[in-house]
mmCIF file of C-alpha atoms in Angstrom:
data_model
loop_
_atom_site.group_PDB
_atom_site.id
_atom_site.type_symbol
_atom_site.label_atom_id
_atom_site.label_comp_id
_atom_site.label_asym_id
_atom_site.label_seq_id
_atom_site.Cartn_x
_atom_site.Cartn_y
_atom_site.Cartn_z
ATOM 1 C CA MET A 340 38.860 -13.069 167.420
ATOM 2 C CA GLU A 341 41.516 -11.823 165.009
ATOM 3 C CA ARG A 342 39.487 -12.967 162.004
ATOM 4 C CA ALA A 343 36.402 -11.214 163.347
ATOM 5 C CA ALA A 344 38.399 -8.033 163.893
ATOM 6 C CA ARG A 345 39.783 -8.178 160.357
ATOM 7 C CA TRP A 346 36.280 -8.765 158.992
ATOM 8 C CA ARG A 347 34.900 -5.767 160.889
ATOM 9 C CA SER A 348 37.719 -3.556 159.653
ATOM 10 C CA ARG A 349 37.091 -4.604 156.050
ATOM 11 C CA THR A 350 33.338 -4.128 156.194
ATOM 12 C CA ALA A 351 33.329 -0.943 158.280
ATOM 13 C CA GLY A 352 33.414 1.302 155.207
ATOM 14 C CA LEU A 353 30.685 -0.548 153.275
ATOM 15 C CA SER A 354 27.156 0.767 153.006
ATOM 16 C CA PRO A 355 24.655 -1.127 155.188
ATOM 17 C CA TYR A 356 22.443 -1.580 152.122
ATOM 18 C CA VAL A 357 25.272 -3.376 150.301
ATOM 19 C CA LEU A 358 25.729 -5.815 153.166
ATOM 20 C CA ASP A 359 21.984 -6.392 153.575
ATOM 21 C CA THR A 360 21.518 -6.868 149.829
ATOM 22 C CA PHE A 361 24.250 -9.481 149.899
ATOM 23 C CA LEU A 362 22.432 -11.240 152.760
ATOM 24 C CA ALA A 363 19.195 -11.063 150.758
ATOM 25 C CA VAL A 364 20.861 -12.661 147.739
ATOM 26 C CA CYS A 365 22.323 -15.448 149.902
ATOM 27 C CA SER A 366 18.955 -16.055 151.576
ATOM 28 C CA ALA A 367 17.127 -16.154 148.211
ATOM 29 C CA ALA A 368 19.747 -18.559 146.821
ATOM 30 C CA VAL A 369 19.301 -20.922 149.778
ATOM 31 C CA SER A 370 15.501 -20.855 149.370
ATOM 32 C CA VAL A 371 15.666 -21.463 145.592
ATOM 33 C CA TRP A 372 18.146 -24.290 146.116
ATOM 34 C CA ALA A 373 15.765 -25.944 148.599
ATOM 35 C CA VAL A 374 12.874 -25.760 146.071
ATOM 36 C CA TYR A 375 15.063 -27.083 143.265
ATOM 37 C CA ASN A 376 16.278 -30.073 145.300
ATOM 38 C CA ASP A 377 12.834 -31.017 146.599
ATOM 39 C CA ASP A 378 11.322 -34.278 145.293
ATOM 40 C CA THR A 379 8.313 -32.425 143.890
ATOM 41 C CA ASP A 380 8.461 -30.732 140.517
ATOM 42 C CA TRP A 381 7.265 -27.286 141.625
ATOM 43 C CA PRO A 382 5.908 -24.697 139.195
ATOM 44 C CA TRP A 383 7.625 -21.363 138.526
ATOM 45 C CA TRP A 384 5.543 -19.389 141.021
ATOM 46 C CA VAL A 385 6.957 -21.479 143.903
ATOM 47 C CA TYR A 386 10.422 -20.352 142.860
ATOM 48 C CA LEU A 387 9.116 -16.785 142.831
ATOM 49 C CA LEU A 388 7.808 -17.214 146.371
ATOM 50 C CA ALA A 389 11.195 -18.572 147.461
ATOM 51 C CA VAL A 390 12.941 -15.486 146.062
ATOM 52 C CA SER A 391 10.387 -13.074 147.537
ATOM 53 C CA THR A 392 10.995 -14.367 151.084
ATOM 54 C CA ALA A 393 14.217 -12.310 151.114
ATOM 55 C CA LEU A 394 12.893 -9.119 149.478
ATOM 56 C CA PHE A 395 12.535 -7.226 152.772
ATOM 57 C CA LEU A 396 16.121 -7.842 153.906
ATOM 58 C CA PRO A 397 17.830 -4.869 152.143
ATOM 59 C CA TRP A 398 15.573 -2.506 154.161
ATOM 60 C CA ARG A 399 15.631 -4.412 157.429
ATOM 61 C CA ARG A 400 17.585 -1.714 159.318
ATOM 62 C CA ARG A 401 14.830 0.828 158.613
ATOM 63 C CA ALA A 402 11.951 -1.629 158.735
ATOM 64 C CA SER A 403 8.910 -0.939 160.824
ATOM 65 C CA LEU A 404 7.046 -3.818 162.365
ATOM 66 C CA LEU A 405 4.381 -3.555 159.656
ATOM 67 C CA LEU A 406 6.989 -3.826 156.878
ATOM 68 C CA LEU A 407 8.533 -6.845 158.561
ATOM 69 C CA ILE A 408 5.124 -8.537 158.847
ATOM 70 C CA VAL A 409 4.309 -7.834 155.186
ATOM 71 C CA GLY A 410 7.757 -9.058 154.162
ATOM 72 C CA SER A 411 7.174 -12.344 155.989
ATOM 73 C CA LEU A 412 3.940 -13.151 154.108
ATOM 74 C CA PRO A 413 5.723 -14.895 151.192
ATOM 75 C CA SER A 414 7.445 -17.233 153.638
ATOM 76 C CA LEU A 415 4.087 -17.981 155.284
ATOM 77 C CA VAL A 416 2.487 -18.782 151.910
ATOM 78 C CA LEU A 417 5.481 -20.931 150.911
ATOM 79 C CA SER A 418 5.238 -22.835 154.195
ATOM 80 C CA VAL A 419 1.531 -23.552 153.569
ATOM 81 C CA VAL A 420 1.528 -24.476 149.853
ATOM 82 C CA ALA A 421 4.995 -26.050 149.617
ATOM 83 C CA HIS A 422 6.071 -27.003 153.097
ATOM 84 C CA SER A 423 8.625 -29.549 151.955
ATOM 85 C CA ALA A 424 10.286 -26.924 149.740
ATOM 86 C CA ASN A 425 11.287 -24.747 152.706
ATOM 87 C CA PRO A 426 15.032 -24.677 153.428
ATOM 88 C CA GLN A 427 16.279 -26.568 156.469
ATOM 89 C CA VAL A 428 17.724 -23.299 157.858
ATOM 90 C CA PRO A 429 15.709 -20.355 156.477
ATOM 91 C CA LEU A 430 18.162 -17.467 156.510
ATOM 92 C CA TYR A 431 15.390 -14.902 156.030
ATOM 93 C CA ALA A 432 13.715 -16.096 159.246
ATOM 94 C CA VAL A 433 16.976 -16.033 161.253
ATOM 95 C CA ILE A 434 17.896 -12.562 159.978
ATOM 96 C CA GLY A 435 14.346 -11.343 160.541
ATOM 97 C CA MET A 436 14.319 -12.470 164.177
ATOM 98 C CA TYR A 437 17.785 -10.992 164.642
ATOM 99 C CA THR A 438 16.485 -7.654 163.329
ATOM 100 C CA VAL A 439 13.426 -7.726 165.595
ATOM 101 C CA ALA A 440 15.514 -8.448 168.686
ATOM 102 C CA GLU A 441 18.136 -5.826 167.819
ATOM 103 C CA ARG A 442 16.031 -2.870 166.675
ATOM 104 C CA PHE A 443 12.462 -3.048 167.911
ATOM 105 C CA SER A 444 11.013 -1.970 171.243
ATOM 106 C CA ASP A 445 10.794 -4.462 174.110
ATOM 107 C CA ARG A 446 7.041 -4.939 173.733
ATOM 108 C CA GLN A 447 7.318 -5.562 169.984
ATOM 109 C CA ARG A 448 10.292 -7.878 170.386
ATOM 110 C CA TRP A 449 8.634 -10.203 172.879
ATOM 111 C CA ALA A 450 5.299 -10.143 171.058
ATOM 112 C CA VAL A 451 6.914 -11.170 167.756
ATOM 113 C CA LEU A 452 8.919 -13.907 169.480
ATOM 114 C CA ALA A 453 5.787 -15.348 171.079
ATOM 115 C CA VAL A 454 3.889 -15.341 167.755
ATOM 116 C CA VAL A 455 6.801 -16.909 165.863
ATOM 117 C CA VAL A 456 7.316 -19.680 168.436
ATOM 118 C CA VAL A 457 3.599 -20.563 168.337
ATOM 119 C CA ALA A 458 3.701 -20.533 164.542
ATOM 120 C CA ASN A 459 6.758 -22.802 164.536
ATOM 121 C CA VAL A 460 4.999 -25.329 166.763
ATOM 122 C CA ILE A 461 1.678 -25.261 164.901
ATOM 123 C CA GLY A 462 3.064 -25.040 161.366
ATOM 124 C CA THR A 463 5.579 -27.859 161.644
ATOM 125 C CA HIS A 464 4.517 -31.439 160.896
ATOM 126 C CA SER A 465 6.772 -33.218 163.397
ATOM 127 C CA PRO A 466 8.010 -32.620 166.954
ATOM 128 C CA ASN A 467 11.628 -32.696 165.809
ATOM 129 C CA GLY A 468 10.878 -30.173 163.093
ATOM 130 C CA ALA A 469 8.993 -27.956 165.548
ATOM 131 C CA LEU A 470 11.901 -28.072 168.016
ATOM 132 C CA PHE A 471 14.426 -27.255 165.309
ATOM 133 C CA SER A 472 12.309 -24.330 164.045
ATOM 134 C CA VAL A 473 11.895 -22.950 167.557
ATOM 135 C CA LEU A 474 15.628 -23.214 168.229
ATOM 136 C CA THR A 475 16.368 -21.462 164.932
ATOM 137 C CA SER A 476 14.030 -18.567 165.697
ATOM 138 C CA VAL A 477 15.130 -18.232 169.332
ATOM 139 C CA GLY A 478 18.782 -18.419 168.258
ATOM 140 C CA GLY A 479 18.342 -15.457 165.910
ATOM 141 C CA PHE A 480 16.462 -13.594 168.642
ATOM 142 C CA VAL A 481 19.222 -14.246 171.209
ATOM 143 C CA CYS A 482 21.955 -13.059 168.832
ATOM 144 C CA GLY A 483 20.028 -9.866 168.117
ATOM 145 C CA SER A 484 19.453 -9.284 171.824
ATOM 146 C CA LEU A 485 23.156 -9.685 172.569
ATOM 147 C CA VAL A 486 24.095 -7.188 169.869
ATOM 148 C CA ARG A 487 21.436 -4.798 171.176
ATOM 149 C CA THR A 488 22.874 -5.059 174.690
ATOM 150 C CA GLN A 489 26.417 -4.533 173.456
ATOM 151 C CA ARG A 490 25.354 -1.458 171.493
ATOM 152 C CA GLN A 491 23.603 0.000 174.546
ATOM 153 C CA LEU A 492 26.668 -0.663 176.693
ATOM 154 C CA ALA A 493 28.848 1.016 174.068
ATOM 155 C CA LEU A 494 26.575 4.069 174.107
ATOM 156 C CA VAL A 495 26.716 4.206 177.910
ATOM 157 C CA GLN A 496 30.515 3.914 177.869
ATOM 158 C CA ALA A 497 30.769 6.590 175.177
ATOM 159 C CA GLU A 498 28.579 8.914 177.249
ATOM 160 C CA ARG A 499 30.660 8.240 180.329
ATOM 161 C CA ALA A 500 33.841 8.894 178.348
ATOM 162 C CA ARG A 501 32.351 12.172 177.067
ATOM 163 C CA GLU A 502 31.374 13.241 180.588
ATOM 164 C CA ALA A 503 34.818 12.250 181.895
ATOM 165 C CA GLY A 504 36.423 14.293 179.135
ATOM 166 C CA GLU A 505 34.269 17.286 180.007
ATOM 167 C CA ARG A 506 35.126 16.904 183.696
ATOM 168 C CA THR A 507 38.827 16.648 182.874
ATOM 169 C CA ALA A 508 38.658 19.737 180.671
ATOM 170 C CA SER A 509 36.714 21.602 183.348
ATOM 171 C CA GLU A 510 39.182 20.608 186.056
ATOM 172 C CA ALA A 511 42.102 21.604 183.834
ATOM 173 C CA ALA A 512 40.509 24.983 183.129
ATOM 174 C CA ARG A 513 39.814 25.466 186.829
ATOM 175 C CA ALA A 514 43.401 24.547 187.691
ATOM 176 C CA VAL A 515 44.687 27.046 185.134
ATOM 177 C CA ALA A 516 42.387 29.747 186.510
ATOM 178 C CA GLU A 517 43.491 29.020 190.073
ATOM 179 C CA GLU A 518 47.139 29.127 189.060
ATOM 180 C CA ARG A 519 46.650 32.414 187.225
ATOM 181 C CA ALA A 520 44.875 33.863 190.262
ATOM 182 C CA ARG A 521 47.681 32.648 192.534
ATOM 183 C CA ILE A 522 50.363 34.228 190.349
ATOM 184 C CA ALA A 523 48.310 37.431 190.120
ATOM 185 C CA ARG A 524 48.138 37.568 193.936
ATOM 186 C CA GLU A 525 51.888 37.045 194.229
ATOM 187 C CA MET A 526 52.670 39.751 191.670
ATOM 188 C CA HIS A 527 50.186 42.154 193.215
ATOM 189 C CA ASP A 528 51.466 41.678 196.752
ATOM 190 C CA ILE A 529 55.110 41.972 195.753
ATOM 191 C CA LEU A 530 54.805 44.965 193.457
ATOM 192 C CA ALA A 531 52.117 46.878 195.338
ATOM 193 C CA HIS A 532 54.065 46.790 198.589
ATOM 194 C CA ALA A 533 57.445 47.632 197.095
ATOM 195 C CA VAL A 534 56.190 50.316 194.731
ATOM 196 C CA SER A 535 54.095 51.992 197.447
ATOM 197 C CA LEU A 536 57.127 52.322 199.720
ATOM 198 C CA MET A 537 59.318 53.486 196.851
ATOM 199 C CA VAL A 538 56.818 56.152 195.753
ATOM 200 C CA ILE A 539 56.395 57.534 199.273
ATOM 201 C CA GLN A 540 60.126 57.683 199.872
ATOM 202 C CA ALA A 541 60.785 59.136 196.438
ATOM 203 C CA GLU A 542 58.273 61.899 197.134
ATOM 204 C CA ALA A 543 59.714 62.626 200.574
ATOM 205 C CA GLY A 544 63.383 62.545 199.552
ATOM 206 C CA PRO A 545 63.545 65.763 197.518
ATOM 207 C CA LEU A 546 61.741 67.659 200.291
ATOM 208 C CA VAL A 547 64.404 66.929 202.880
ATOM 209 C CA VAL A 548 67.493 66.462 200.759
ATOM 210 C CA ARG A 549 68.790 69.914 201.782
ATOM 211 C CA SER A 550 67.191 70.428 205.174
ATOM 212 C CA ASN A 551 67.787 66.935 206.502
ATOM 213 C CA PRO A 552 70.334 65.049 204.400
ATOM 214 C CA ASP A 553 70.393 62.066 206.766
ATOM 215 C CA ARG A 554 66.662 61.530 206.347
ATOM 216 C CA ALA A 555 67.019 61.828 202.596
ATOM 217 C CA VAL A 556 69.713 59.166 202.640
ATOM 218 C CA ARG A 557 67.454 56.879 204.685
ATOM 219 C CA ALA A 558 64.651 57.458 202.173
ATOM 220 C CA PHE A 559 66.886 56.461 199.292
ATOM 221 C CA ASP A 560 68.124 53.443 201.255
ATOM 222 C CA THR A 561 64.501 52.396 201.792
ATOM 223 C CA ILE A 562 63.842 52.712 198.072
ATOM 224 C CA ALA A 563 66.845 50.534 197.308
ATOM 225 C CA ASP A 564 65.909 47.930 199.933
ATOM 226 C CA ALA A 565 62.322 47.757 198.701
ATOM 227 C CA GLY A 566 63.514 47.372 195.122
ATOM 228 C CA ARG A 567 65.980 44.623 195.988
ATOM 229 C CA ASP A 568 63.371 42.741 198.025
ATOM 230 C CA ALA A 569 60.884 43.012 195.163
ATOM 231 C CA MET A 570 63.479 41.684 192.714
ATOM 232 C CA VAL A 571 64.237 38.681 194.940
ATOM 233 C CA GLN A 572 60.579 37.788 195.280
ATOM 234 C CA LEU A 573 59.885 38.345 191.583
ATOM 235 C CA ARG A 574 62.700 35.943 190.742
ATOM 236 C CA ARG A 575 60.915 33.319 192.839
ATOM 237 C CA VAL A 576 57.727 33.778 190.860
ATOM 238 C CA LEU A 577 59.440 33.933 187.461
ATOM 239 C CA GLY A 578 61.576 30.916 188.353
ATOM 240 C CA VAL A 579 58.442 28.835 188.849
ATOM 241 C CA LEU A 580 56.988 30.093 185.549
ATOM 242 C CA LYS A 581 60.161 29.283 183.614
ATOM 243 C CA ASP A 582 60.862 25.886 185.167
ATOM 244 C CA PRO A 583 58.290 23.245 184.107
ATOM 245 C CA GLU A 584 59.608 20.899 186.807
ATOM 246 C CA ALA A 585 58.986 23.407 189.600
ATOM 247 C CA GLY A 586 56.314 22.544 192.131
ATOM 248 C CA ARG A 587 53.090 24.393 192.620
ATOM 249 C CA GLU A 588 54.297 26.190 195.706
ATOM 250 C CA LEU A 589 56.909 28.885 195.389
ATOM 251 C CA ALA A 590 60.139 27.989 197.126
ATOM 252 C CA PRO A 591 61.473 29.362 199.278
ATOM 253 C CA GLN A 592 58.356 31.145 200.487
ATOM 254 C CA PRO A 593 58.588 34.168 202.779
ATOM 255 C CA GLY A 594 57.808 33.362 206.402
ATOM 256 C CA LEU A 595 57.032 34.952 209.735
ATOM 257 C CA ALA A 596 60.701 35.574 210.489
ATOM 258 C CA GLU A 597 60.816 38.080 207.616
ATOM 259 C CA LEU A 598 58.004 40.218 209.042
ATOM 260 C CA ALA A 599 60.598 42.185 211.009
ATOM 261 C CA ASP A 600 62.222 43.317 207.753
ATOM 262 C CA VAL A 601 58.843 44.335 206.342
ATOM 263 C CA ALA A 602 58.045 46.299 209.482
ATOM 264 C CA GLU A 603 61.425 48.057 209.353
ATOM 265 C CA ARG A 604 60.909 49.156 205.759
ATOM 266 C CA VAL A 605 57.513 50.601 206.668
ATOM 267 C CA ARG A 606 59.089 52.432 209.639
ATOM 268 C CA ARG A 607 61.485 54.081 207.221
ATOM 269 C CA ALA A 608 58.443 55.313 205.329
ATOM 270 C CA GLY A 609 57.530 57.365 208.401
ATOM 271 C CA LEU A 610 55.030 55.137 210.215
ATOM 272 C CA ARG A 611 55.380 53.845 213.732
ATOM 273 C CA VAL A 612 55.087 50.076 213.468
ATOM 274 C CA GLU A 613 54.433 47.890 216.475
ATOM 275 C CA LEU A 614 55.172 44.248 215.713
ATOM 276 C CA GLU A 615 54.015 41.652 218.225
ATOM 277 C CA LEU A 616 55.276 38.279 217.069
ATOM 278 C CA ALA A 617 54.497 35.926 219.918
ATOM 279 C CA ASP A 618 57.091 33.425 221.072
ATOM 280 C CA GLY A 619 56.285 29.760 221.161
ATOM 281 C CA LEU A 620 54.311 29.592 217.923
ATOM 282 C CA GLY A 621 55.604 26.084 217.454
ATOM 283 C CA ALA A 622 55.665 24.361 214.093
ATOM 284 C CA VAL A 623 53.753 26.437 211.549
ATOM 285 C CA PRO A 624 53.073 24.914 208.091
ATOM 286 C CA ALA A 625 54.934 26.657 205.277
ATOM 287 C CA ASP A 626 51.746 27.606 203.427
ATOM 288 C CA VAL A 627 50.297 29.167 206.597
ATOM 289 C CA GLU A 628 53.510 31.138 207.190
ATOM 290 C CA ALA A 629 53.472 32.407 203.612
ATOM 291 C CA ALA A 630 49.798 33.356 203.836
ATOM 292 C CA ALA A 631 50.340 35.216 207.115
ATOM 293 C CA TYR A 632 53.318 37.073 205.646
ATOM 294 C CA ARG A 633 51.367 38.137 202.541
ATOM 295 C CA ILE A 634 48.340 39.184 204.588
ATOM 296 C CA VAL A 635 50.480 41.428 206.803
ATOM 297 C CA GLN A 636 52.335 42.785 203.769
ATOM 298 C CA GLU A 637 49.132 43.687 201.918
ATOM 299 C CA ALA A 638 47.568 45.217 205.035
ATOM 300 C CA LEU A 639 50.665 47.409 205.486
ATOM 301 C CA THR A 640 50.552 48.366 201.820
ATOM 302 C CA ASN A 641 46.955 49.548 202.205
ATOM 303 C CA THR A 642 47.899 51.471 205.344
ATOM 304 C CA VAL A 643 50.769 53.236 203.574
ATOM 305 C CA LYS A 644 48.738 54.039 200.457
ATOM 306 C CA HIS A 645 45.281 54.899 201.750
ATOM 307 C CA SER A 646 44.942 55.326 205.505
ATOM 308 C CA GLY A 647 46.846 58.507 206.317
ATOM 309 C CA ALA A 648 47.808 56.788 209.576
ATOM 310 C CA ASP A 649 50.967 57.442 211.584
ATOM 311 C CA ARG A 650 50.798 54.229 213.591
ATOM 312 C CA VAL A 651 50.092 50.607 212.719
ATOM 313 C CA ALA A 652 50.064 47.578 214.997
ATOM 314 C CA ILE A 653 50.754 44.001 213.904
ATOM 315 C CA ARG A 654 49.911 41.069 216.141
ATOM 316 C CA VAL A 655 50.657 37.448 215.265
ATOM 317 C CA ARG A 656 49.958 34.808 217.872
ATOM 318 C CA ARG A 657 48.775 31.248 218.292
ATOM 319 C CA ALA A 658 45.370 30.425 219.743
ATOM 320 C CA GLY A 659 45.133 26.657 220.042
ATOM 321 C CA GLU A 660 45.359 25.220 216.550
ATOM 322 C CA VAL A 661 44.791 28.582 214.865
ATOM 323 C CA LEU A 662 47.263 31.313 213.917
ATOM 324 C CA GLU A 663 45.746 34.738 214.540
ATOM 325 C CA VAL A 664 46.919 37.697 212.442
ATOM 326 C CA VAL A 665 45.665 41.223 213.185
ATOM 327 C CA VAL A 666 46.817 44.468 211.539
ATOM 328 C CA SER A 667 45.240 47.737 212.706
ATOM 329 C CA ASP A 668 46.030 51.399 212.149
ATOM 330 C CA ASN A 669 44.838 54.753 213.467
ATOM 331 C CA GLY A 670 44.133 56.308 210.091
ATOM 332 C CA ARG A 671 41.017 57.979 208.820
ATOM 333 C CA GLY A 672 39.363 54.607 208.199
ATOM 334 C CA VAL A 673 36.121 54.305 206.295
ATOM 335 C CA PRO A 674 32.542 55.257 207.151
ATOM 336 C CA LEU A 675 30.681 52.388 208.823
ATOM 337 C CA ALA A 676 27.100 52.324 207.557
ATOM 338 C CA ALA A 677 24.337 51.050 209.785
ATOM 339 C CA ASP A 678 23.718 48.054 207.567
ATOM 340 C CA ARG A 679 27.347 47.207 206.906
ATOM 341 C CA THR A 680 29.459 44.941 209.080
ATOM 342 C CA VAL A 681 33.122 44.136 208.968
ATOM 343 C CA SER A 682 32.426 40.814 207.297
ATOM 344 C CA GLY A 683 30.406 42.539 204.604
ATOM 345 C CA TRP A 684 33.149 45.029 203.683
ATOM 346 C CA SER A 685 34.120 44.400 200.059
ATOM 347 C CA GLY A 686 37.332 46.387 199.617
ATOM 348 C CA GLY A 687 39.634 46.384 196.610
ATOM 349 C CA ARG A 688 41.752 43.799 194.831
ATOM 350 C CA GLY A 689 44.257 43.611 197.680
ATOM 351 C CA LEU A 690 41.593 42.813 200.281
ATOM 352 C CA VAL A 691 40.140 40.190 197.959
ATOM 353 C CA GLY A 692 43.615 38.665 197.746
ATOM 354 C CA ILE A 693 43.845 38.605 201.540
ATOM 355 C CA ARG A 694 40.594 36.643 201.771
ATOM 356 C CA GLU A 695 41.700 34.272 199.012
ATOM 357 C CA ARG A 696 45.000 33.551 200.746
ATOM 358 C CA ALA A 697 43.263 32.811 204.025
ATOM 359 C CA ALA A 698 40.664 30.613 202.309
ATOM 360 C CA ALA A 699 43.413 28.646 200.542
ATOM 361 C CA CYS A 700 44.658 27.602 204.012
ATOM 362 C CA GLY A 701 41.166 26.721 205.208
ATOM 363 C CA GLY A 702 40.891 29.926 207.226
ATOM 364 C CA ARG A 703 39.070 33.224 207.096
ATOM 365 C CA ALA A 704 40.150 36.851 206.765
ATOM 366 C CA GLU A 705 38.072 39.978 207.223
ATOM 367 C CA ALA A 706 38.699 43.669 206.794
ATOM 368 C CA GLY A 707 36.865 46.825 207.667
ATOM 369 C CA PRO A 708 36.651 49.791 210.029
ATOM 370 C CA GLY A 709 38.203 49.473 213.437
ATOM 371 C CA PRO A 710 36.351 49.881 216.740
ATOM 372 C CA ALA A 711 33.830 52.762 216.641
ATOM 373 C CA GLY A 712 34.638 53.231 212.976
ATOM 374 C CA GLU A 713 38.146 54.558 213.703
ATOM 375 C CA GLY A 714 41.112 53.385 211.688
ATOM 376 C CA PHE A 715 41.140 50.185 209.672
ATOM 377 C CA LEU A 716 41.520 46.596 210.784
ATOM 378 C CA VAL A 717 42.503 43.421 208.950
ATOM 379 C CA SER A 718 42.137 40.141 210.832
ATOM 380 C CA ALA A 719 42.692 36.544 209.830
ATOM 381 C CA ARG A 720 42.534 33.135 211.470
ATOM 382 C CA LEU A 721 44.544 30.413 209.765
ATOM 383 C CA PRO A 722 44.190 26.781 210.921
ATOM 384 C CA LEU A 723 47.503 25.153 211.756
ATOM 385 C CA GLY A 724 46.151 21.636 211.244
ATOM 386 C CA ALA A 725 44.727 19.908 208.159
ATOM 387 C CA ALA A 726 41.213 20.233 209.506
ATOM 388 C CA GLY A 727 41.472 23.320 211.718
ATOM 389 C CA VAL A 728 38.323 24.988 212.898
ATOM 390 C CA VAL A 729 37.669 28.316 211.214
ATOM 391 C CA GLU A 730 36.036 30.933 213.383
ATOM 392 C CA ARG A 731 34.561 34.287 212.502
ATOM 393 C CA VAL A 732 36.638 37.303 213.489
ATOM 394 C CA GLY A 733 34.825 40.476 214.460
ATOM 395 C CA GLY A 734 36.073 43.994 213.813
#
């Protein structure tokens, strides 16, 4: 095995024509030696026939069946006119059968083998000679067939390796895209919520700083609280980006217990917030808690920025193996067209993020006008189990 490997490494850089020419020279030398050592004193043209039996070998890799047949004519003539001068092991015949088995189509391969075996039996003067000739031809054919099979297997394995590489690259690209989308959602939710509250309070503060100093102080306190909360959450995200050993999930993730703080900050912005966080939720997976928190946070951000509402209601409760999250306001809402349903409402980047967060937990989130087109409603159902049933939520 080691010798074969060393031989392949040495001959890998050689031209195929050089190797085949060397085989042709060896085959011609064997044939000439057989003529020279025969008991009969053969004329010069017999030596020429012996040499010409190997003339086709340098082009065997590109040989068509016709060229191979024409190239075998000298050996046929030599076998007829000077049978005893044929070599015991004709290298040109072995290499020729090897080439047929390795490179020709299945129909051509088996047809040539059948013709050669019949010719070996008919053209040999003794049973032992016929058997030896048949074994020689079949041996070359078997070797060529094995090499052909190995080459086909190598091509199949190479194709599989290429496809596996493409799949790996595709999966890596998809993982990168998903991670970028996840980080974008985190940054959007954190900054959009905090900045919205800060802008509203900053706009309201100067208006009441003289007439109602206490309210102005509360506005500035809200700005500070929103900024500090945003900084804490941004450190979580940036910590994951900086630390290559950090897990995929941000830790610690915000949970349902922190919704009270979010609601209080929104109250300071001037909205009446009704938070219904049902008791007895039981064990809620961390990813579901984080998704519910972000969904409520983004829904409140949209209410503060766009709705013009003065009241918003938040309801979080458990229904079997599903966590229900509903955020509704009494703002101006959006026009509900006759052909548009809540599930068909597209919304902006924040609403897309809400749907993506719910989908990541195996759930569903929808947003759109409230009942009778009044206000705006965001609803989500997040399975609490690994295979929770996702149901459609109407507006």
